[in-house]
Amino acid sequence: NSPLKMLFRSRTNMQWHLEHDGHRNLFIRGMATLGNAILTGCVLGHGIDIPHQSLFLICQLASATTLFIQWRTGRPFMFVCRGCSSFLMAVSSGHLVVCGRRWPSDECDDAAWTDTRLVFRILHIVAALRMVLNGTSLFLQYRYPHRMFASHGNEQLFYRGCIQATGMPINIIRGILKISILTGTEYERLTVEVAVNFVRAFVTIPISSASLFNQWWNTKIGSTGHPTSDAHERLYDPKIDCPNERVQVSIVEAHGLRKADLLSDSNPFCVCEVLGRPESTWQTEWKRNTHDPVWNEIQELVLYRKHDSLVFSIYDYDGRFCCISERSDFLGKATLKSEQFHPAGFDGVLQLEHAGKNQQATVKVRVKLLDFDGSTVPDTIQFGMEIDADPLPKAEEDLANSGS
């Protein structure tokens, strides 16, 4: 029942629909980059420029992987990983400029600087510079996630869209020159190599460039497409003070949960997560055959920074059947924003979203801000949305005691 196991557990279609994934353009660029890797594999399969294309293939597969990971998890460190891949490709292109299609241990081919291949060496210089700029942009987006451009998304998304777009004329010129200059010479290129240039120029690169522009246009400060990247943005924004805080969360009970199983009542458990900080996720034990579970479980969050929101999601535990992995049906969730429990804490009832048609389900939670010696900040309690007819009797008793 660890948080990591829970995150990868088999889930219903509604659950997957409700999860907050990274921006869809990360997935689109991941597919485009994977397409580039397939094209590189085709070139390698015909034995063309194995010394450099092999490294290009590895870097492209690594970049595609980081894009898919960032789409699913929002981890900003993937910018750094992709930046390293871009720099490695720049180094490989630089060797191609100096030595041509040779292994690093072989003697360089200097003749290309004085024959018909000169223009291709110049294009390799431009391609290497393009990779350097792309890697630099990725590192800058990781370090300055809060810098926006023209009231839209991060400035580096726009710049990188322009950088990616330069790959179109580079590949078009390469393809045309390979046909017009090299055909009939000892340096004539295979048809597959020329075709790959044109497919990149008219398919994969335009998709990547358009995806970057689209993501820049449809995002803005505080809304990057994933709570993890939003938290990263707040951390680096000098205008936002988001210090570490000690927060204690109590998940008390839930009421009015829907019946998720045909032959039995639900076996609900509640998951508490800090949006953008999966390491702080924890969950209660599951309660058997009830629509009104009582948990009364308390835990201090592993990591919390001011302005982070808390999400309480309730699931029906279905257990394991034969060789089928554990399943958990989604029963609803509620979000508690930072301003709702700052500075006085929170003790109240929250309405569950996506709890089912005509289902008025609620969850009762308590949130306390702890100081460094483990005590709480002032005793004032801030009440949330009250759904029950006679809610929070214990909270009222606590208030009475604190006033005596």
PDB file of N, CA, C and O in Angstrom, residues 357-399:
ATOM      1  N   LYS A 357     -23.122  10.384 -10.186  1.00  0.00           N
ATOM      2  CA  LYS A 357     -24.306  11.156 -10.517  1.00  0.00           C
ATOM      3  C   LYS A 357     -25.221  11.306  -9.303  1.00  0.00           C
ATOM      4  O   LYS A 357     -25.556  10.326  -8.633  1.00  0.00           O
ATOM      5  N   ASN A 358     -25.601  12.548  -9.018  1.00  0.00           N
ATOM      6  CA  ASN A 358     -26.496  12.877  -7.894  1.00  0.00           C
ATOM      7  C   ASN A 358     -25.957  12.382  -6.548  1.00  0.00           C
ATOM      8  O   ASN A 358     -26.733  12.091  -5.633  1.00  0.00           O
ATOM      9  N   GLN A 359     -24.643  12.271  -6.435  1.00  0.00           N
ATOM     10  CA  GLN A 359     -24.030  11.765  -5.211  1.00  0.00           C
ATOM     11  C   GLN A 359     -23.439  12.931  -4.431  1.00  0.00           C
ATOM     12  O   GLN A 359     -22.559  13.632  -4.927  1.00  0.00           O
ATOM     13  N   GLN A 360     -23.928  13.190  -3.228  1.00  0.00           N
ATOM     14  CA  GLN A 360     -23.428  14.267  -2.375  1.00  0.00           C
ATOM     15  C   GLN A 360     -22.436  13.696  -1.369  1.00  0.00           C
ATOM     16  O   GLN A 360     -22.722  13.569  -0.179  1.00  0.00           O
ATOM     17  N   ALA A 361     -21.295  13.309  -1.860  1.00  0.00           N
ATOM     18  CA  ALA A 361     -20.284  12.695  -0.997  1.00  0.00           C
ATOM     19  C   ALA A 361     -19.353  13.752  -0.432  1.00  0.00           C
ATOM     20  O   ALA A 361     -19.046  14.757  -1.079  1.00  0.00           O
ATOM     21  N   THR A 362     -18.879  13.531   0.793  1.00  0.00           N
ATOM     22  CA  THR A 362     -18.009  14.485   1.469  1.00  0.00           C
ATOM     23  C   THR A 362     -16.878  13.750   2.182  1.00  0.00           C
ATOM     24  O   THR A 362     -16.970  12.552   2.465  1.00  0.00           O
ATOM     25  N   VAL A 363     -15.827  14.501   2.485  1.00  0.00           N
ATOM     26  CA  VAL A 363     -14.733  13.990   3.296  1.00  0.00           C
ATOM     27  C   VAL A 363     -14.395  15.044   4.342  1.00  0.00           C
ATOM     28  O   VAL A 363     -14.372  16.241   4.052  1.00  0.00           O
ATOM     29  N   LYS A 364     -14.169  14.583   5.567  1.00  0.00           N
ATOM     30  CA  LYS A 364     -13.841  15.491   6.662  1.00  0.00           C
ATOM     31  C   LYS A 364     -12.354  15.372   6.968  1.00  0.00           C
ATOM     32  O   LYS A 364     -11.824  14.266   7.146  1.00  0.00           O
ATOM     33  N   VAL A 365     -11.660  16.514   7.001  1.00  0.00           N
ATOM     34  CA  VAL A 365     -10.217  16.527   7.249  1.00  0.00           C
ATOM     35  C   VAL A 365      -9.864  17.630   8.239  1.00  0.00           C
ATOM     36  O   VAL A 365     -10.624  18.585   8.428  1.00  0.00           O
ATOM     37  N   ARG A 366      -8.713  17.479   8.867  1.00  0.00           N
ATOM     38  CA  ARG A 366      -8.138  18.531   9.708  1.00  0.00           C
ATOM     39  C   ARG A 366      -6.705  18.769   9.250  1.00  0.00           C
ATOM     40  O   ARG A 366      -5.965  17.822   9.002  1.00  0.00           O
ATOM     41  N   VAL A 367      -6.326  20.025   9.156  1.00  0.00           N
ATOM     42  CA  VAL A 367      -4.960  20.387   8.771  1.00  0.00           C
ATOM     43  C   VAL A 367      -4.423  21.363   9.806  1.00  0.00           C
ATOM     44  O   VAL A 367      -5.055  22.381  10.100  1.00  0.00           O
ATOM     45  N   LYS A 368      -3.269  21.032  10.371  1.00  0.00           N
ATOM     46  CA  LYS A 368      -2.626  21.896  11.367  1.00  0.00           C
ATOM     47  C   LYS A 368      -1.237  22.301  10.871  1.00  0.00           C
ATOM     48  O   LYS A 368      -0.497  21.488  10.333  1.00  0.00           O
ATOM     49  N   LEU A 369      -0.911  23.568  11.084  1.00  0.00           N
ATOM     50  CA  LEU A 369       0.429  24.054  10.801  1.00  0.00           C
ATOM     51  C   LEU A 369       1.257  23.927  12.064  1.00  0.00           C
ATOM     52  O   LEU A 369       0.885  24.443  13.120  1.00  0.00           O
ATOM     53  N   LEU A 370       2.371  23.221  11.951  1.00  0.00           N
ATOM     54  CA  LEU A 370       3.215  22.962  13.111  1.00  0.00           C
ATOM     55  C   LEU A 370       4.433  23.878  13.092  1.00  0.00           C
ATOM     56  O   LEU A 370       5.003  24.147  12.032  1.00  0.00           O
ATOM     57  N   ASP A 371       4.842  24.332  14.289  1.00  0.00           N
ATOM     58  CA  ASP A 371       6.103  25.063  14.353  1.00  0.00           C
ATOM     59  C   ASP A 371       7.225  24.068  14.592  1.00  0.00           C
ATOM     60  O   ASP A 371       7.032  22.851  14.594  1.00  0.00           O
ATOM     61  N   PHE A 372       8.422  24.539  14.809  1.00  0.00           N
ATOM     62  CA  PHE A 372       9.578  23.653  14.842  1.00  0.00           C
ATOM     63  C   PHE A 372       9.668  22.793  16.084  1.00  0.00           C
ATOM     64  O   PHE A 372      10.439  21.841  16.130  1.00  0.00           O
ATOM     65  N   ASP A 373       8.895  23.110  17.129  1.00  0.00           N
ATOM     66  CA  ASP A 373       8.944  22.253  18.316  1.00  0.00           C
ATOM     67  C   ASP A 373       7.777  21.281  18.354  1.00  0.00           C
ATOM     68  O   ASP A 373       7.559  20.583  19.332  1.00  0.00           O
ATOM     69  N   GLY A 374       6.996  21.253  17.238  1.00  0.00           N
ATOM     70  CA  GLY A 374       5.932  20.261  17.137  1.00  0.00           C
ATOM     71  C   GLY A 374       4.581  20.756  17.612  1.00  0.00           C
ATOM     72  O   GLY A 374       3.591  20.057  17.484  1.00  0.00           O
ATOM     73  N   SER A 375       4.481  21.957  18.174  1.00  0.00           N
ATOM     74  CA  SER A 375       3.182  22.488  18.593  1.00  0.00           C
ATOM     75  C   SER A 375       2.510  23.161  17.411  1.00  0.00           C
ATOM     76  O   SER A 375       3.097  23.321  16.350  1.00  0.00           O
ATOM     77  N   THR A 376       1.261  23.556  17.586  1.00  0.00           N
ATOM     78  CA  THR A 376       0.530  24.167  16.483  1.00  0.00           C
ATOM     79  C   THR A 376       0.569  25.669  16.599  1.00  0.00           C
ATOM     80  O   THR A 376       0.766  26.236  17.671  1.00  0.00           O
ATOM     81  N   VAL A 377       0.337  26.330  15.475  1.00  0.00           N
ATOM     82  CA  VAL A 377       0.184  27.774  15.476  1.00  0.00           C
ATOM     83  C   VAL A 377      -1.189  28.088  16.050  1.00  0.00           C
ATOM     84  O   VAL A 377      -1.979  27.185  16.281  1.00  0.00           O
ATOM     85  N   PRO A 378      -1.543  29.382  16.294  1.00  0.00           N
ATOM     86  CA  PRO A 378      -2.702  29.748  17.097  1.00  0.00           C
ATOM     87  C   PRO A 378      -3.925  28.854  16.968  1.00  0.00           C
ATOM     88  O   PRO A 378      -4.205  28.321  15.904  1.00  0.00           O
ATOM     89  N   ASP A 379      -4.655  28.744  18.082  1.00  0.00           N
ATOM     90  CA  ASP A 379      -5.713  27.754  18.203  1.00  0.00           C
ATOM     91  C   ASP A 379      -6.935  28.024  17.339  1.00  0.00           C
ATOM     92  O   ASP A 379      -7.853  27.221  17.302  1.00  0.00           O
ATOM     93  N   THR A 380      -6.989  29.169  16.680  1.00  0.00           N
ATOM     94  CA  THR A 380      -8.149  29.484  15.861  1.00  0.00           C
ATOM     95  C   THR A 380      -8.319  28.437  14.778  1.00  0.00           C
ATOM     96  O   THR A 380      -7.372  28.065  14.108  1.00  0.00           O
ATOM     97  N   ILE A 381      -9.537  27.971  14.568  1.00  0.00           N
ATOM     98  CA  ILE A 381      -9.818  26.956  13.552  1.00  0.00           C
ATOM     99  C   ILE A 381     -10.642  27.586  12.441  1.00  0.00           C
ATOM    100  O   ILE A 381     -11.606  28.297  12.699  1.00  0.00           O
ATOM    101  N   GLN A 382     -10.241  27.329  11.216  1.00  0.00           N
ATOM    102  CA  GLN A 382     -10.983  27.814  10.067  1.00  0.00           C
ATOM    103  C   GLN A 382     -11.832  26.685   9.514  1.00  0.00           C
ATOM    104  O   GLN A 382     -11.329  25.615   9.220  1.00  0.00           O
ATOM    105  N   PHE A 383     -13.133  26.921   9.379  1.00  0.00           N
ATOM    106  CA  PHE A 383     -14.046  25.864   8.956  1.00  0.00           C
ATOM    107  C   PHE A 383     -14.196  25.875   7.450  1.00  0.00           C
ATOM    108  O   PHE A 383     -14.258  26.920   6.816  1.00  0.00           O
ATOM    109  N   GLY A 384     -14.289  24.668   6.887  1.00  0.00           N
ATOM    110  CA  GLY A 384     -14.495  24.528   5.448  1.00  0.00           C
ATOM    111  C   GLY A 384     -15.981  24.402   5.149  1.00  0.00           C
ATOM    112  O   GLY A 384     -16.832  24.735   5.968  1.00  0.00           O
ATOM    113  N   MET A 385     -16.304  23.887   4.000  1.00  0.00           N
ATOM    114  CA  MET A 385     -17.688  23.714   3.599  1.00  0.00           C
ATOM    115  C   MET A 385     -18.359  22.675   4.485  1.00  0.00           C
ATOM    116  O   MET A 385     -17.869  21.577   4.640  1.00  0.00           O
ATOM    117  N   GLU A 386     -19.501  23.020   5.077  1.00  0.00           N
ATOM    118  CA  GLU A 386     -20.198  22.110   5.975  1.00  0.00           C
ATOM    119  C   GLU A 386     -21.410  21.536   5.252  1.00  0.00           C
ATOM    120  O   GLU A 386     -22.305  22.248   4.839  1.00  0.00           O
ATOM    121  N   ILE A 387     -21.393  20.226   5.123  1.00  0.00           N
ATOM    122  CA  ILE A 387     -22.472  19.555   4.398  1.00  0.00           C
ATOM    123  C   ILE A 387     -23.438  18.869   5.359  1.00  0.00           C
ATOM    124  O   ILE A 387     -24.636  18.879   5.175  1.00  0.00           O
ATOM    125  N   ASP A 388     -22.909  18.272   6.436  1.00  0.00           N
ATOM    126  CA  ASP A 388     -23.742  17.528   7.351  1.00  0.00           C
ATOM    127  C   ASP A 388     -24.640  18.467   8.152  1.00  0.00           C
ATOM    128  O   ASP A 388     -24.340  19.643   8.371  1.00  0.00           O
ATOM    129  N   ALA A 389     -25.747  17.908   8.658  1.00  0.00           N
ATOM    130  CA  ALA A 389     -26.685  18.723   9.428  1.00  0.00           C
ATOM    131  C   ALA A 389     -26.072  19.191  10.732  1.00  0.00           C
ATOM    132  O   ALA A 389     -26.311  20.302  11.181  1.00  0.00           O
ATOM    133  N   ASP A 390     -25.266  18.336  11.362  1.00  0.00           N
ATOM    134  CA  ASP A 390     -24.657  18.702  12.638  1.00  0.00           C
ATOM    135  C   ASP A 390     -23.163  18.375  12.596  1.00  0.00           C
ATOM    136  O   ASP A 390     -22.706  17.445  13.231  1.00  0.00           O
ATOM    137  N   PRO A 391     -22.424  19.129  11.793  1.00  0.00           N
ATOM    138  CA  PRO A 391     -21.027  18.760  11.580  1.00  0.00           C
ATOM    139  C   PRO A 391     -20.114  19.217  12.697  1.00  0.00           C
ATOM    140  O   PRO A 391     -20.440  20.128  13.456  1.00  0.00           O
ATOM    141  N   LEU A 392     -18.971  18.552  12.761  1.00  0.00           N
ATOM    142  CA  LEU A 392     -17.856  18.995  13.567  1.00  0.00           C
ATOM    143  C   LEU A 392     -18.143  19.169  15.051  1.00  0.00           C
ATOM    144  O   LEU A 392     -17.774  20.171  15.652  1.00  0.00           O
ATOM    145  N   PRO A 393     -18.814  18.248  15.725  1.00  0.00           N
ATOM    146  CA  PRO A 393     -19.034  18.427  17.152  1.00  0.00           C
ATOM    147  C   PRO A 393     -17.728  18.469  17.920  1.00  0.00           C
ATOM    148  O   PRO A 393     -17.576  19.218  18.870  1.00  0.00           O
ATOM    149  N   LYS A 394     -16.758  17.680  17.482  1.00  0.00           N
ATOM    150  CA  LYS A 394     -15.488  17.665  18.201  1.00  0.00           C
ATOM    151  C   LYS A 394     -14.780  18.995  18.031  1.00  0.00           C
ATOM    152  O   LYS A 394     -14.158  19.501  18.961  1.00  0.00           O
ATOM    153  N   ALA A 395     -14.843  19.580  16.820  1.00  0.00           N
ATOM    154  CA  ALA A 395     -14.187  20.857  16.598  1.00  0.00           C
ATOM    155  C   ALA A 395     -14.782  21.930  17.498  1.00  0.00           C
ATOM    156  O   ALA A 395     -14.070  22.774  18.054  1.00  0.00           O
ATOM    157  N   GLU A 396     -16.129  21.939  17.669  1.00  0.00           N
ATOM    158  CA  GLU A 396     -16.768  22.935  18.523  1.00  0.00           C
ATOM    159  C   GLU A 396     -16.341  22.751  19.979  1.00  0.00           C
ATOM    160  O   GLU A 396     -16.127  23.714  20.710  1.00  0.00           O
ATOM    161  N   GLU A 397     -16.212  21.473  20.390  1.00  0.00           N
ATOM    162  CA  GLU A 397     -15.782  21.206  21.765  1.00  0.00           C
ATOM    163  C   GLU A 397     -14.372  21.712  21.976  1.00  0.00           C
ATOM    164  O   GLU A 397     -14.045  22.308  22.989  1.00  0.00           O
ATOM    165  N   ASP A 398     -13.514  21.540  20.964  1.00  0.00           N
ATOM    166  CA  ASP A 398     -12.136  22.016  21.071  1.00  0.00           C
ATOM    167  C   ASP A 398     -12.097  23.536  21.188  1.00  0.00           C
ATOM    168  O   ASP A 398     -11.317  24.107  21.950  1.00  0.00           O
ATOM    169  N   LEU A 399     -12.993  24.200  20.421  1.00  0.00           N
ATOM    170  CA  LEU A 399     -13.026  25.638  20.506  1.00  0.00           C
ATOM    171  C   LEU A 399     -13.465  26.116  21.878  1.00  0.00           C
ATOM    172  O   LEU A 399     -12.939  27.079  22.449  1.00  0.00           O
TER     173      LEU A 399
END
